[in-house]
Coordinates of C-alpha atoms in Angstrom, one line a residue:
M1 CA 70.1 -156.9 139.5
T2 CA 68.8 -153.5 138.4
D3 CA 65.6 -152.4 140.1
A4 CA 63.6 -152.8 136.9
S5 CA 63.7 -155.1 133.9
L6 CA 65.6 -153.8 130.9
T7 CA 63.6 -156.0 128.5
G8 CA 63.0 -154.1 125.3
S9 CA 66.0 -151.8 125.9
L10 CA 69.1 -151.6 123.7
L11 CA 72.6 -152.3 124.9
V12 CA 75.0 -150.2 122.9
A13 CA 78.6 -151.2 123.2
T14 CA 80.9 -148.5 124.5
P15 CA 84.1 -147.9 122.6
S16 CA 86.0 -149.5 125.5
L17 CA 84.2 -152.9 124.9
I18 CA 86.7 -154.5 122.6
D19 CA 85.5 -158.1 122.9
P20 CA 85.2 -159.2 119.2
S21 CA 81.8 -160.7 119.8
F22 CA 80.4 -157.3 120.9
D23 CA 82.6 -154.5 119.4
R24 CA 80.3 -151.7 118.2
T25 CA 77.2 -153.9 118.6
V26 CA 73.6 -152.9 119.4
V27 CA 71.8 -155.6 121.3
L28 CA 68.1 -155.8 121.8
L29 CA 67.3 -157.3 125.2
V30 CA 64.5 -159.8 124.7
D31 CA 64.4 -160.9 128.3
H32 CA 65.9 -159.6 131.5
D33 CA 65.2 -160.7 135.1
E34 CA 66.9 -161.9 138.2
D35 CA 68.0 -165.1 136.5
G36 CA 69.9 -163.3 133.7
A37 CA 69.4 -161.7 130.3
L38 CA 69.0 -162.7 126.7
G39 CA 69.3 -160.5 123.7
V40 CA 70.2 -160.4 120.0
V41 CA 72.8 -158.4 118.1
L42 CA 70.9 -156.2 115.6
N43 CA 73.8 -155.0 113.5
R44 CA 75.7 -158.1 112.4
P45 CA 74.3 -159.3 109.1
T46 CA 75.6 -162.4 107.4
R47 CA 75.7 -163.2 103.7
V48 CA 73.1 -166.0 104.1
D49 CA 69.7 -165.3 102.7
V50 CA 66.8 -166.1 104.9
S51 CA 65.4 -168.2 102.1
E52 CA 68.4 -170.5 102.3
I53 CA 67.5 -171.7 105.8
L54 CA 63.9 -170.8 106.3
P55 CA 62.0 -171.0 103.0
G56 CA 58.7 -169.2 103.3
W57 CA 60.0 -166.5 105.7
Q58 CA 62.0 -164.5 103.1
D59 CA 59.0 -162.3 102.2
P60 CA 58.3 -160.8 105.6
A61 CA 62.1 -160.6 106.3
S62 CA 63.2 -157.0 106.3
L63 CA 65.9 -155.8 104.0
P64 CA 68.7 -156.8 103.5
G65 CA 66.8 -160.1 103.8
V66 CA 69.7 -162.1 105.4
V67 CA 70.2 -163.9 108.6
F68 CA 72.0 -162.0 111.3
H69 CA 74.6 -163.1 113.9
G70 CA 72.4 -162.8 117.0
G71 CA 75.3 -163.5 119.4
P72 CA 77.9 -166.0 120.3
V73 CA 75.5 -168.5 122.0
G74 CA 73.6 -171.2 120.1
R75 CA 74.6 -170.2 116.6
D76 CA 73.1 -173.4 115.3
S77 CA 69.6 -172.3 116.1
A78 CA 67.5 -169.5 114.7
L79 CA 65.1 -167.1 116.3
A80 CA 63.2 -164.2 114.9
I81 CA 62.0 -160.9 116.2
G82 CA 58.9 -159.4 114.5
V83 CA 57.4 -155.9 114.5
L84 CA 53.6 -155.8 114.6
T85 CA 51.6 -153.4 112.4
S86 CA 49.6 -152.3 115.4
P87 CA 49.6 -152.8 119.2
V88 CA 48.2 -155.9 120.7
Q89 CA 44.6 -155.3 121.7
G90 CA 43.2 -156.7 124.9
G91 CA 46.2 -158.9 125.5
S92 CA 45.4 -161.1 122.5
E93 CA 48.6 -161.8 120.6
P94 CA 48.5 -163.0 117.0
L95 CA 49.0 -166.8 116.6
G96 CA 52.8 -167.5 116.3
F97 CA 53.8 -164.3 118.1
R98 CA 55.0 -163.9 121.7
H99 CA 55.0 -160.3 122.8
V100 CA 58.3 -158.9 124.2
Y101 CA 58.0 -155.1 124.3
G102 CA 56.0 -152.5 122.5
L103 CA 55.4 -153.7 119.0
L104 CA 58.2 -156.3 119.2
G105 CA 57.9 -160.0 119.8
L106 CA 59.4 -163.4 119.1
I107 CA 58.1 -165.2 116.0
D108 CA 57.4 -168.9 116.1
L109 CA 59.3 -170.1 113.0
D110 CA 57.5 -173.4 113.1
A111 CA 54.2 -171.5 112.5
P112 CA 53.0 -171.1 108.9
P113 CA 54.3 -167.6 107.7
E114 CA 51.0 -166.8 106.1
I115 CA 49.3 -166.7 109.5
L116 CA 51.5 -163.8 110.6
L117 CA 52.0 -161.9 107.4
P118 CA 49.0 -159.6 107.9
E119 CA 50.0 -158.9 111.5
I120 CA 53.6 -157.9 111.1
R121 CA 55.4 -155.2 109.1
G122 CA 58.8 -156.9 109.2
L123 CA 61.0 -159.4 111.0
R124 CA 64.6 -160.2 111.4
V125 CA 66.1 -163.7 111.7
F126 CA 69.0 -164.4 114.0
A127 CA 71.5 -167.3 114.2
G128 CA 72.4 -167.4 117.9
Y129 CA 71.9 -165.0 120.7
A130 CA 73.7 -163.2 123.5
G131 CA 73.2 -164.5 127.0
W132 CA 74.1 -163.4 130.5
G133 CA 73.8 -165.4 133.7
A134 CA 72.3 -164.0 136.9
G135 CA 74.1 -160.7 137.8
Q136 CA 76.5 -160.9 134.8
L137 CA 74.9 -158.1 132.8
E138 CA 74.7 -155.9 135.9
D139 CA 78.5 -156.4 136.4
E140 CA 79.1 -155.4 132.8
L141 CA 76.9 -152.3 133.3
A142 CA 78.8 -151.4 136.4
E143 CA 82.0 -151.7 134.4
Q144 CA 80.5 -149.2 131.9
S145 CA 80.8 -151.7 129.0
W146 CA 77.3 -150.8 127.7
Y147 CA 75.1 -147.8 127.3
V148 CA 71.4 -148.6 128.0
V149 CA 69.0 -146.7 125.7
P150 CA 65.4 -147.1 124.6
S151 CA 64.7 -149.1 121.5
T152 CA 62.4 -148.4 118.6
P153 CA 60.7 -150.9 116.3
D154 CA 62.7 -149.5 113.4
D155 CA 66.0 -150.6 115.2
V156 CA 65.0 -154.2 114.6
V157 CA 64.1 -153.9 110.9
T158 CA 66.5 -151.1 109.7
A159 CA 67.6 -151.5 106.1
A160 CA 71.0 -150.1 107.1
P161 CA 72.2 -152.3 110.0
E162 CA 75.8 -151.3 109.5
D163 CA 74.9 -147.7 110.6
L164 CA 72.8 -148.7 113.6
W165 CA 75.6 -148.2 116.3
R166 CA 76.1 -144.6 115.2
D167 CA 72.5 -143.9 114.5
V168 CA 71.3 -145.1 117.9
L169 CA 74.0 -143.1 119.7
R170 CA 73.3 -139.9 117.6
R171 CA 69.6 -139.9 118.4
Q172 CA 70.4 -139.9 122.2
G173 CA 71.8 -136.4 121.9
G174 CA 74.4 -134.9 124.3
E175 CA 77.5 -136.9 125.2
L176 CA 76.3 -140.1 123.5
A177 CA 75.8 -138.3 120.2
M178 CA 79.5 -137.3 120.5
V179 CA 80.5 -140.9 121.1
A180 CA 78.9 -141.8 117.7
T181 CA 81.9 -140.0 116.1
Y182 CA 84.5 -142.1 118.0
P183 CA 86.8 -143.6 115.3
E184 CA 86.9 -147.3 114.8
D185 CA 90.7 -147.4 115.3
P186 CA 91.7 -144.4 117.6
S187 CA 95.4 -145.1 116.8
L188 CA 94.8 -143.8 113.2
N189 CA 93.3 -140.6 114.5

């Protein structure tokens, strides 16, 4: 276990991580403690409109307005991450919102959408999630399978999720900005 929780951080797949479930992914860690970690892949949109599976949630869903593959675990369930319009004041979260980090939180999809609409500036719906047991993520970090970088609320609701891997790496500067130029298939280089 790392000394501090990585909740709210991004895991950015290194070019050496070739597992098809995580190749060139950006994962938002929603929970990380001594028992393990849970996150969602931010850059794997499907072709399924949010309205097809969650009528009523399509309006607050950020463009492109589709469900995302959140990870290889529990793909038959949906979870949503929302971005608040302003920070939680005095520890009082909006009804139907569970704070995760900064302006980010989990949305209760059983709550009426109209309760949260004035409180959030966007949300993303995920089918499935990525999960790690106790010590598993730490082992992958020691193997240098992931870069750990800070998240921004815009990472969750970007209208260009296909560019997120490169965009996140570029904004880090230095060596990681150079990694953003790594070709998808090095053998064609």
